PDB file of C-alpha atoms in Angstrom:
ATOM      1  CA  UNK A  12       0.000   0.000   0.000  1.00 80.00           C
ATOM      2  CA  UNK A  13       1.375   3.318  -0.962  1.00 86.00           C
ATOM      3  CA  UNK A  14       0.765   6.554   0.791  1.00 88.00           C
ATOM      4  CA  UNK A  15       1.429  10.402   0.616  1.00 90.00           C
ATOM      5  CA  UNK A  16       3.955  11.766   2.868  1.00 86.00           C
ATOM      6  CA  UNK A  17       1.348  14.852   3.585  1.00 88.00           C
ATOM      7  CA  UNK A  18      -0.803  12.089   4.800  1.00 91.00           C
ATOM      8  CA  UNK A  19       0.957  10.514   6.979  1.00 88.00           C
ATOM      9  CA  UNK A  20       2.177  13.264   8.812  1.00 87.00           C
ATOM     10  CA  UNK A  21      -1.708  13.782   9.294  1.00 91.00           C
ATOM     11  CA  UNK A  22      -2.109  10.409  10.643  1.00 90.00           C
ATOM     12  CA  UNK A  23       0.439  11.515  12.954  1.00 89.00           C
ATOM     13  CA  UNK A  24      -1.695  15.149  13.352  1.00 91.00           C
ATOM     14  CA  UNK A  25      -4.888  13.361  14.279  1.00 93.00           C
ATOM     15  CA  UNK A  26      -2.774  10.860  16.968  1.00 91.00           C
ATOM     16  CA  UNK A  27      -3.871   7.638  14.815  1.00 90.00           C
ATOM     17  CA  UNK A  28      -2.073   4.570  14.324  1.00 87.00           C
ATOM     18  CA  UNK A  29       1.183   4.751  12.558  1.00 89.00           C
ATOM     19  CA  UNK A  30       1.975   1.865  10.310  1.00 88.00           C
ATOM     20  CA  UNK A  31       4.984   0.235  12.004  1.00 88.00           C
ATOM     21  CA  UNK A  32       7.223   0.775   8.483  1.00 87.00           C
ATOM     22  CA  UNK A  33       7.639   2.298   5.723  1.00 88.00           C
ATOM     23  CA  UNK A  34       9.807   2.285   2.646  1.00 87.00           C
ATOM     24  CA  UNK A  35      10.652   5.506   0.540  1.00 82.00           C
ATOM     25  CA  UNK A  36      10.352   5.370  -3.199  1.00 75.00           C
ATOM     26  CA  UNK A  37      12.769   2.553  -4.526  1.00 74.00           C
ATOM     27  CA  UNK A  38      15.443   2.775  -1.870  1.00 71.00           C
ATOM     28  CA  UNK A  39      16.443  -0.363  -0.074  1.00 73.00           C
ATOM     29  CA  UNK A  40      16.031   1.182   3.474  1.00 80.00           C
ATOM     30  CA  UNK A  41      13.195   0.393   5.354  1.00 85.00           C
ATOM     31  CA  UNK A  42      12.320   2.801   8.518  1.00 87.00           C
ATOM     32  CA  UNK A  43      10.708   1.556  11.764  1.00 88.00           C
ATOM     33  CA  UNK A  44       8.387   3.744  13.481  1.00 88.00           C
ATOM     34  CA  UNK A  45      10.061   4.511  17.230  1.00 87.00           C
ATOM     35  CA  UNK A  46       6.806   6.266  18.749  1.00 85.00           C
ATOM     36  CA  UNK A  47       8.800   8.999  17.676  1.00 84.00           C
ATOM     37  CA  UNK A  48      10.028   9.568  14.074  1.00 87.00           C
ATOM     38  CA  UNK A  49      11.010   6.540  11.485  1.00 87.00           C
ATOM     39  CA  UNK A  50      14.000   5.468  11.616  1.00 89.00           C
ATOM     40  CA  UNK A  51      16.517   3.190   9.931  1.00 86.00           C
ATOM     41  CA  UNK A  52      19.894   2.473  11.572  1.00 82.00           C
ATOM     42  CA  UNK A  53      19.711   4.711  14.456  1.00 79.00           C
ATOM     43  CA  UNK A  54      19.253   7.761  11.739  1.00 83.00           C
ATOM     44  CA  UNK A  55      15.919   9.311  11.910  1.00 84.00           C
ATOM     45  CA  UNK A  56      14.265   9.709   8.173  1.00 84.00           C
ATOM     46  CA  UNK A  57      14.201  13.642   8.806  1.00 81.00           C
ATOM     47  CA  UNK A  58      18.423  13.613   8.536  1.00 80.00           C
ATOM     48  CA  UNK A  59      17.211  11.675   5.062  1.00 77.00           C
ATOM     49  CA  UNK A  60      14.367  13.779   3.741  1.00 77.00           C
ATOM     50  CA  UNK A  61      12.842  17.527   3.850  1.00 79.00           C
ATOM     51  CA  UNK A  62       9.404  16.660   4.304  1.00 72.00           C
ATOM     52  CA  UNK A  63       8.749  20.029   3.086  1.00 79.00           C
ATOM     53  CA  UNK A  64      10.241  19.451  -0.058  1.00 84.00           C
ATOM     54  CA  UNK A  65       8.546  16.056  -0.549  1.00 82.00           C
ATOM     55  CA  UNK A  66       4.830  16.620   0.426  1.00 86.00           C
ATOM     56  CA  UNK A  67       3.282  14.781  -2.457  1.00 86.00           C
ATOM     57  CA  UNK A  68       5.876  12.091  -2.764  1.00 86.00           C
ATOM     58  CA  UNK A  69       4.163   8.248  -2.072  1.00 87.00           C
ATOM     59  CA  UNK A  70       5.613   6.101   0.504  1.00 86.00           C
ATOM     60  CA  UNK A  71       5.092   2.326   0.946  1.00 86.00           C
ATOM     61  CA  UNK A  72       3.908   0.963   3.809  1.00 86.00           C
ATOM     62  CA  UNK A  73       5.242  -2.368   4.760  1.00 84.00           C
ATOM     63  CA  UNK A  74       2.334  -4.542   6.315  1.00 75.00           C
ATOM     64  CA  UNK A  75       3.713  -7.106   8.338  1.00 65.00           C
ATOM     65  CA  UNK A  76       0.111  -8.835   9.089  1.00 68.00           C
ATOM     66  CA  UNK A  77      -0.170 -12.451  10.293  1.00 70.00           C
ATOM     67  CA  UNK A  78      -2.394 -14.612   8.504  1.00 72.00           C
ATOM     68  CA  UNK A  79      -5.155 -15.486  10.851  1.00 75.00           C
ATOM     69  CA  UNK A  80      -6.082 -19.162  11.363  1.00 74.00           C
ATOM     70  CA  UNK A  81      -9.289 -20.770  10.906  1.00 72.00           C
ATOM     71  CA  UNK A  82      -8.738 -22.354  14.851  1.00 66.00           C
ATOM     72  CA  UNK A  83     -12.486 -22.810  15.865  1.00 63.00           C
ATOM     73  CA  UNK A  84     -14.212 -23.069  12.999  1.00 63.00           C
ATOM     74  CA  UNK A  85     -14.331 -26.797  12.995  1.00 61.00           C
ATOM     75  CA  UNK A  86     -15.502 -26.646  16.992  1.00 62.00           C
ATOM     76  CA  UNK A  87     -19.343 -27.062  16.077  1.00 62.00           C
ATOM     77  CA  UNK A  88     -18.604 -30.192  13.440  1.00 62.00           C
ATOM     78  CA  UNK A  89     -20.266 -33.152  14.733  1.00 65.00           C
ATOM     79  CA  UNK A  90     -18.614 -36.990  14.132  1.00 67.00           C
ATOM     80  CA  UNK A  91     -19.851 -37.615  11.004  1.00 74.00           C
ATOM     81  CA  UNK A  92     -17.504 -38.623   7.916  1.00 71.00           C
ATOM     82  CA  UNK A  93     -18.043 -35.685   6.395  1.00 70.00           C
ATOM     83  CA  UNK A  94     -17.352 -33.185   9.334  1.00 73.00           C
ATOM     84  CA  UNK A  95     -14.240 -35.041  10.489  1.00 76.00           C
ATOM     85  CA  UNK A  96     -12.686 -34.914   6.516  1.00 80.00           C
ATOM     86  CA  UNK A  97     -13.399 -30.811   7.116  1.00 78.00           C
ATOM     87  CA  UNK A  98     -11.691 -30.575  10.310  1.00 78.00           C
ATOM     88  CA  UNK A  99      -8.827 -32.466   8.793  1.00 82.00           C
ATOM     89  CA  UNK A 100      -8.662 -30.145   5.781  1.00 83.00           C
ATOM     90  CA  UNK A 101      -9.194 -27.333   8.133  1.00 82.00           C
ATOM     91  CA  UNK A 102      -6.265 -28.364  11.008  1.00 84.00           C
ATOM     92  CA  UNK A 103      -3.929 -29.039   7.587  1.00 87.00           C
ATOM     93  CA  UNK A 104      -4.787 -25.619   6.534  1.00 88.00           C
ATOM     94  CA  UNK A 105      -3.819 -23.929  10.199  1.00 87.00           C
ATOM     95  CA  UNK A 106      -0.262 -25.983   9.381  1.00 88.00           C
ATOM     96  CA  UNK A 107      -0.124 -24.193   6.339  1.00 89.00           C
ATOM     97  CA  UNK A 108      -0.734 -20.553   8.281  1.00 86.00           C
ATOM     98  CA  UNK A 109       1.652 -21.280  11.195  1.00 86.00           C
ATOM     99  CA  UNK A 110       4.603 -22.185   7.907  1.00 87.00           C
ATOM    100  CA  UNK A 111       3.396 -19.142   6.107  1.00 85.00           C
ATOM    101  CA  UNK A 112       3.591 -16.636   9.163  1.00 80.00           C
ATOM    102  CA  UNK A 113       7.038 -18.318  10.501  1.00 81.00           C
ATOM    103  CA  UNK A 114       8.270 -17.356   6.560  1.00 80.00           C
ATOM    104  CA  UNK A 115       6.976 -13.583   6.958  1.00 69.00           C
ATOM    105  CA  UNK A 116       8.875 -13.750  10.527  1.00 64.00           C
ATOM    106  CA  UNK A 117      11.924 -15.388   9.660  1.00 62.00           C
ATOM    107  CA  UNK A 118      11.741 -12.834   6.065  1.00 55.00           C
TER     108      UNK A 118
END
């Protein structure tokens, strides 16, 4: 997801949620958000970057969401064939998730 810089320093404005990083244009760096200022290496993106000068420039936001898993949804099945071959397929696809979100971790 991309973003306006004038935007989020109105996120920040309006005290909402910052997204916990963000990469600028097609640099490498990617800046963490300190509760503070974003920052990469211990340099804050402000040494980086006039903000002034780069209003209307987009930023990407780096999502770094968990995949949820389906966990109870197979709670109500009862013992027939057919509700224990979903609850199989459904545990198998949790195993999937947990390999998925160790990936995005471990990324």
């Amino acid at each position: 997801m991309r973003i306006k810089i004038i935007d989020l320093l109105n996120m920040r404005a309006r005290n909402e949620e910052m997204p916990k990083q963000i990469k600028i244009g097609d640099g490498a760096e990617i800046f963490t958000y300190d509760g503070y200022m974003y920052k990469d290496d211990g340099m804050y993106i402000t040494d980086l970057l006039d903000f002034f000068d780069h209003l209307n420039e987009e930023v990407e936001i780096i999502e770094d969401k968990q995949i949820e898993k389906l966990g109870k949804i197979y709670d109500g099945f009862s013992d027939s064939y057919y509700d224990t071959c979903l609850v199989k397929i459904a545990q198998k696809v949790d195993e999937v998730i947990d390999v998925v979100n160790k990936l995005k971790v471990d990324d």
